[in-house]
Structure formats: C-alpha cells, structure tokens
Coordinates of C-alpha atoms in Angstrom, one line a residue:
M1 CA -18.5 2.5 -81.0
R2 CA -21.6 2.9 -78.8
N3 CA -23.5 6.2 -79.0
I4 CA -22.8 8.1 -75.7
Q5 CA -26.2 9.8 -75.8
S6 CA -27.9 6.4 -76.0
L7 CA -25.8 5.1 -73.1
I8 CA -26.8 8.0 -70.9
D9 CA -30.5 7.6 -71.8
E10 CA -30.3 3.9 -71.1
A11 CA -28.8 4.6 -67.7
L12 CA -31.5 7.1 -66.8
L13 CA -34.2 4.7 -67.9
A14 CA -32.7 2.1 -65.6
E15 CA -33.0 4.6 -62.7
K16 CA -36.8 4.8 -63.2
R17 CA -38.6 4.0 -60.0
E18 CA -42.0 2.3 -59.8
D19 CA -44.7 4.9 -60.1
K20 CA -46.8 5.1 -56.9
I21 CA -50.3 6.4 -56.8
P22 CA -50.3 9.5 -54.6
T23 CA -52.3 9.2 -51.3
S24 CA -52.3 13.0 -50.6
W25 CA -51.6 16.3 -52.5
H26 CA -48.0 17.3 -53.0
P27 CA -47.1 21.0 -52.5
S28 CA -45.8 21.3 -56.1
A29 CA -49.1 19.9 -57.4
L30 CA -50.8 23.3 -56.8
G31 CA -48.8 24.7 -59.8
K32 CA -50.1 22.1 -62.2
C33 CA -53.4 21.5 -64.0
L34 CA -55.6 20.5 -61.1
C35 CA -57.6 18.2 -63.2
G36 CA -54.4 16.3 -64.0
V37 CA -53.4 16.3 -60.4
Y38 CA -56.8 14.8 -59.5
L39 CA -56.6 12.1 -62.2
Q40 CA -53.1 11.1 -61.0
R41 CA -54.3 10.6 -57.5
M42 CA -57.2 8.5 -58.9
G43 CA -54.6 6.2 -60.3
V44 CA -55.0 7.2 -64.0
K45 CA -51.9 6.6 -66.1
P46 CA -50.4 9.7 -67.9
D47 CA -51.1 10.2 -71.6
R48 CA -47.6 9.0 -72.4
E49 CA -44.4 7.9 -70.8
L50 CA -41.6 10.4 -70.2
N51 CA -39.3 10.7 -73.2
S52 CA -35.5 10.6 -72.9
R53 CA -35.1 14.4 -73.1
V54 CA -37.5 15.0 -70.2
R55 CA -35.7 12.4 -68.1
R56 CA -32.4 14.3 -68.8
V57 CA -34.1 17.6 -67.8
F58 CA -35.3 16.2 -64.5
K59 CA -31.8 14.7 -63.9
M60 CA -30.1 18.0 -64.6
G61 CA -32.4 19.7 -62.1
N62 CA -31.6 17.1 -59.5
L63 CA -27.8 17.6 -60.1
V64 CA -28.1 21.4 -59.7
E65 CA -30.0 20.9 -56.4
E66 CA -27.4 18.5 -55.2
F67 CA -24.6 20.9 -56.1
I68 CA -26.3 23.8 -54.1
V69 CA -27.0 21.6 -51.1
E70 CA -23.6 20.0 -50.9
N71 CA -21.8 23.4 -51.1
I72 CA -24.1 25.2 -48.6
K73 CA -23.5 22.3 -46.2
K74 CA -19.8 23.3 -46.2
V75 CA -20.4 26.7 -44.7
A76 CA -23.8 26.6 -43.0
K77 CA -25.9 24.2 -40.8
I78 CA -28.8 22.8 -42.8
E79 CA -31.4 20.0 -42.6
E80 CA -32.1 18.3 -46.0
Q81 CA -35.3 16.9 -47.4
V82 CA -37.4 17.8 -44.4
R83 CA -40.7 15.9 -44.3
I84 CA -43.9 18.0 -44.7
V85 CA -47.3 16.9 -43.3
I86 CA -50.4 19.2 -43.3
P87 CA -53.4 17.1 -42.3
E88 CA -55.9 19.9 -42.6
Y89 CA -54.9 20.4 -46.3
D90 CA -54.3 16.7 -47.0
V91 CA -50.8 17.7 -48.1
T92 CA -47.5 15.8 -47.7
G93 CA -44.0 16.2 -49.2
Y94 CA -40.4 17.2 -48.6
C95 CA -38.8 20.7 -48.8
D96 CA -35.3 21.0 -50.2
F97 CA -33.6 22.2 -47.0
V98 CA -33.9 24.3 -43.9
I99 CA -31.0 26.5 -43.1
E100 CA -29.9 28.0 -39.7
T101 CA -29.3 31.7 -39.8
E102 CA -28.5 34.3 -37.2
N103 CA -32.2 35.3 -37.3
G104 CA -33.5 31.8 -37.0
K105 CA -34.5 29.0 -39.4
E106 CA -35.4 29.6 -43.1
V107 CA -36.8 27.2 -45.7
I108 CA -35.0 27.1 -49.0
E109 CA -36.5 25.8 -52.3
V110 CA -34.2 25.3 -55.3
K111 CA -35.5 25.7 -58.9
S112 CA -33.1 25.3 -61.9
Q113 CA -33.7 27.0 -65.2
H114 CA -31.9 27.2 -68.6
S115 CA -30.0 30.4 -69.0
Q116 CA -32.4 32.1 -71.5
S117 CA -35.3 31.7 -69.1
F118 CA -33.2 32.7 -66.1
W119 CA -31.9 36.0 -67.7
W120 CA -35.3 36.8 -69.0
M121 CA -36.7 36.5 -65.5
E122 CA -33.9 38.7 -64.2
K123 CA -34.5 41.3 -66.9
K124 CA -38.2 41.5 -66.3
G125 CA -37.8 41.8 -62.6
Q126 CA -41.1 40.2 -62.1
G127 CA -40.2 38.3 -58.9
A128 CA -40.8 34.6 -58.2
Y129 CA -43.5 32.6 -59.9
E130 CA -46.7 32.4 -58.0
H131 CA -46.9 28.6 -58.0
H132 CA -43.5 28.4 -56.5
E133 CA -44.5 30.9 -53.8
N134 CA -47.5 28.7 -53.1
Q135 CA -45.3 25.6 -52.7
L136 CA -42.9 27.4 -50.4
W137 CA -45.7 28.9 -48.3
L138 CA -47.0 25.3 -47.6
Y139 CA -43.5 24.4 -46.3
L140 CA -43.5 27.4 -44.0
H141 CA -47.0 26.6 -42.8
A142 CA -46.1 23.0 -42.0
L143 CA -42.8 23.8 -40.3
K144 CA -44.1 26.9 -38.5
I145 CA -41.2 29.0 -39.9
E146 CA -41.7 32.6 -40.8
R147 CA -39.4 33.1 -43.7
G148 CA -38.1 31.2 -46.7
S149 CA -36.4 31.8 -50.1
L150 CA -36.9 30.6 -53.6
I151 CA -33.6 30.4 -55.4
Y152 CA -33.6 30.1 -59.2
V153 CA -30.3 28.7 -60.6
S154 CA -29.0 29.1 -64.1
K155 CA -27.9 25.7 -65.4
D156 CA -25.2 27.3 -67.6
D157 CA -23.3 29.3 -65.1
L158 CA -24.9 28.7 -61.7
C159 CA -25.9 32.3 -61.3
I160 CA -28.7 32.6 -58.7
L161 CA -31.8 34.8 -58.3
Q162 CA -33.2 34.8 -54.8
Y163 CA -36.7 35.8 -53.7
D164 CA -37.9 35.9 -50.1
V165 CA -41.3 34.6 -49.2
M166 CA -42.9 35.4 -45.8
Y167 CA -45.5 33.2 -44.2
D168 CA -47.5 36.2 -43.1
T169 CA -48.5 37.0 -46.7
P170 CA -52.3 37.0 -47.1
R171 CA -52.4 36.9 -50.9
I172 CA -50.3 33.7 -51.0
K173 CA -52.5 32.0 -48.3
E174 CA -55.6 32.9 -50.2
R175 CA -54.2 31.4 -53.4
V176 CA -53.2 28.2 -51.7
E177 CA -56.5 27.7 -49.9
E178 CA -58.4 28.4 -53.1
K179 CA -56.6 25.6 -54.9
I180 CA -56.7 23.2 -51.9
N181 CA -60.5 23.7 -51.6
I182 CA -60.9 22.9 -55.3
L183 CA -58.9 19.7 -54.9
K184 CA -60.7 18.8 -51.7
T185 CA -64.1 19.2 -53.2
A186 CA -63.1 17.2 -56.3
W187 CA -61.8 14.4 -54.1
E188 CA -64.9 14.3 -51.9
T189 CA -67.4 14.4 -54.8
K190 CA -65.3 12.4 -57.2
V191 CA -65.9 15.1 -59.8
P192 CA -62.7 16.3 -61.4
P193 CA -61.8 20.0 -61.4
P194 CA -62.0 21.8 -64.7
P195 CA -58.9 21.4 -66.9
A196 CA -56.3 24.2 -67.0
E197 CA -57.1 27.1 -69.3
K198 CA -55.9 26.8 -72.9
G199 CA -52.6 28.5 -73.5
T200 CA -51.4 28.4 -69.9
F201 CA -48.2 26.5 -69.0
Q202 CA -50.4 24.3 -66.8
Q203 CA -52.3 23.1 -69.9
K204 CA -49.1 22.8 -72.0
Y205 CA -47.3 20.6 -69.6
C206 CA -50.2 18.6 -68.2
D207 CA -49.3 14.9 -68.4
F208 CA -53.0 14.0 -68.5
H209 CA -54.1 16.7 -71.1
Q210 CA -56.0 14.3 -73.4
Q211 CA -57.8 12.7 -70.5
C212 CA -58.5 16.1 -68.9
Q213 CA -60.3 17.2 -72.0
Q214 CA -62.5 14.1 -71.8
T215 CA -63.8 15.3 -68.4
I216 CA -65.4 18.4 -69.9

C-alpha cells in the first residue's frame, strides 16, 4: 500500500511553479533578511530547495486563507487579491482582500499560525508583529485606504486574533521607508545590504543565509 504522506508530498511537488526572478520588491519582503531579498532579486538561487514539510506548511496557510475568504464572501462584499503597485517605492504585490464596511473600505491580511504560537501571542497581548504591520501599511498606501486589519488564525481551531492598522501611523511609515531606502540604495549601487542580525527570525529563516554571510 502506498504511503499517504508520500502521495501528498508528491502532489504538492507537482504543484511547484517555475521560480521567477522578482522585478520589484514585494510588501512581505520587508519582514525578511534584506540581504536575502536583494540576492533573490539579483537572480541568486536559494541555499537549498524547499523540503516537503515547508511545502505542507505553505499549503496549509493557503488553505486557511481560502477558508476565511470563502466564508467572508458569504456575508460581506469583498474584493480578492487586489493588485498593489507603488512606483515610488518600487513595490508590487497583492493584498488578501478588501472588505466593504459601513464606514468604508478596509484591507484585510490573513496570517495563519500553529496553536502554540497563536495562544502565546494572545497571552502576551503584544499586538501584531511589526513586519506584518509594515506589509499592511504598504497595501493601505497603495490603495489610499485609511484602515486595515491583520487577522491571525489558529490552524487547530480557527480562532482569530484581529489587530487594526491605521494608515496615519508615523512609526509604521518610518519603519517602511527606512527598509525601502536600504533596498533602494543596494539596488542602485549593487552593494547588498548587511545580513540580518544573528539570532533574529530573519536570520533563522533566510533562504540565502549561507550566501548572505559571504557578502560580509
């Protein structure tokens, strides 16, 4: 009898799309190691291919997002996968969805988490992650919408934590523009930004970590 896990992994591998070299910065890139982001746009291959577990994690995240969107559509008017273009920042991408409310339009960005991380976040009461705020702020900027929400979804039970993000928040704008300027300077000079600091999640999850270290 065939191993079910191997069949799932085989199917997900078959879904793999051809990797395209980015021609601009993506909003989510501001939360990553900026050196790795630069190398990716330069066409450098990652240190290694995605393993089966990481493919499953990404797929699960997509399934959670699809569940949220499909159910929200039943009770509210939304626009899915809205194109984002910010020429002055050289940023392009897509937001998850824009929802119509009695107070106007709002941008919603969905982030899935395993339950341990989700309930730790709820217990700490720390609010949304900064790099997610930066990402959502760029969507608000591009679409000229004043308010958005980051929703964190527990994969185990679909519980949700929701955090509002306002476009008129100077600290977020300052963070975004600082990172954009770093990437802009690197691209113009063809000198990669410094690698992410050791011990940070940006360094831990950088797909170009070994090559980033070679730029020092």
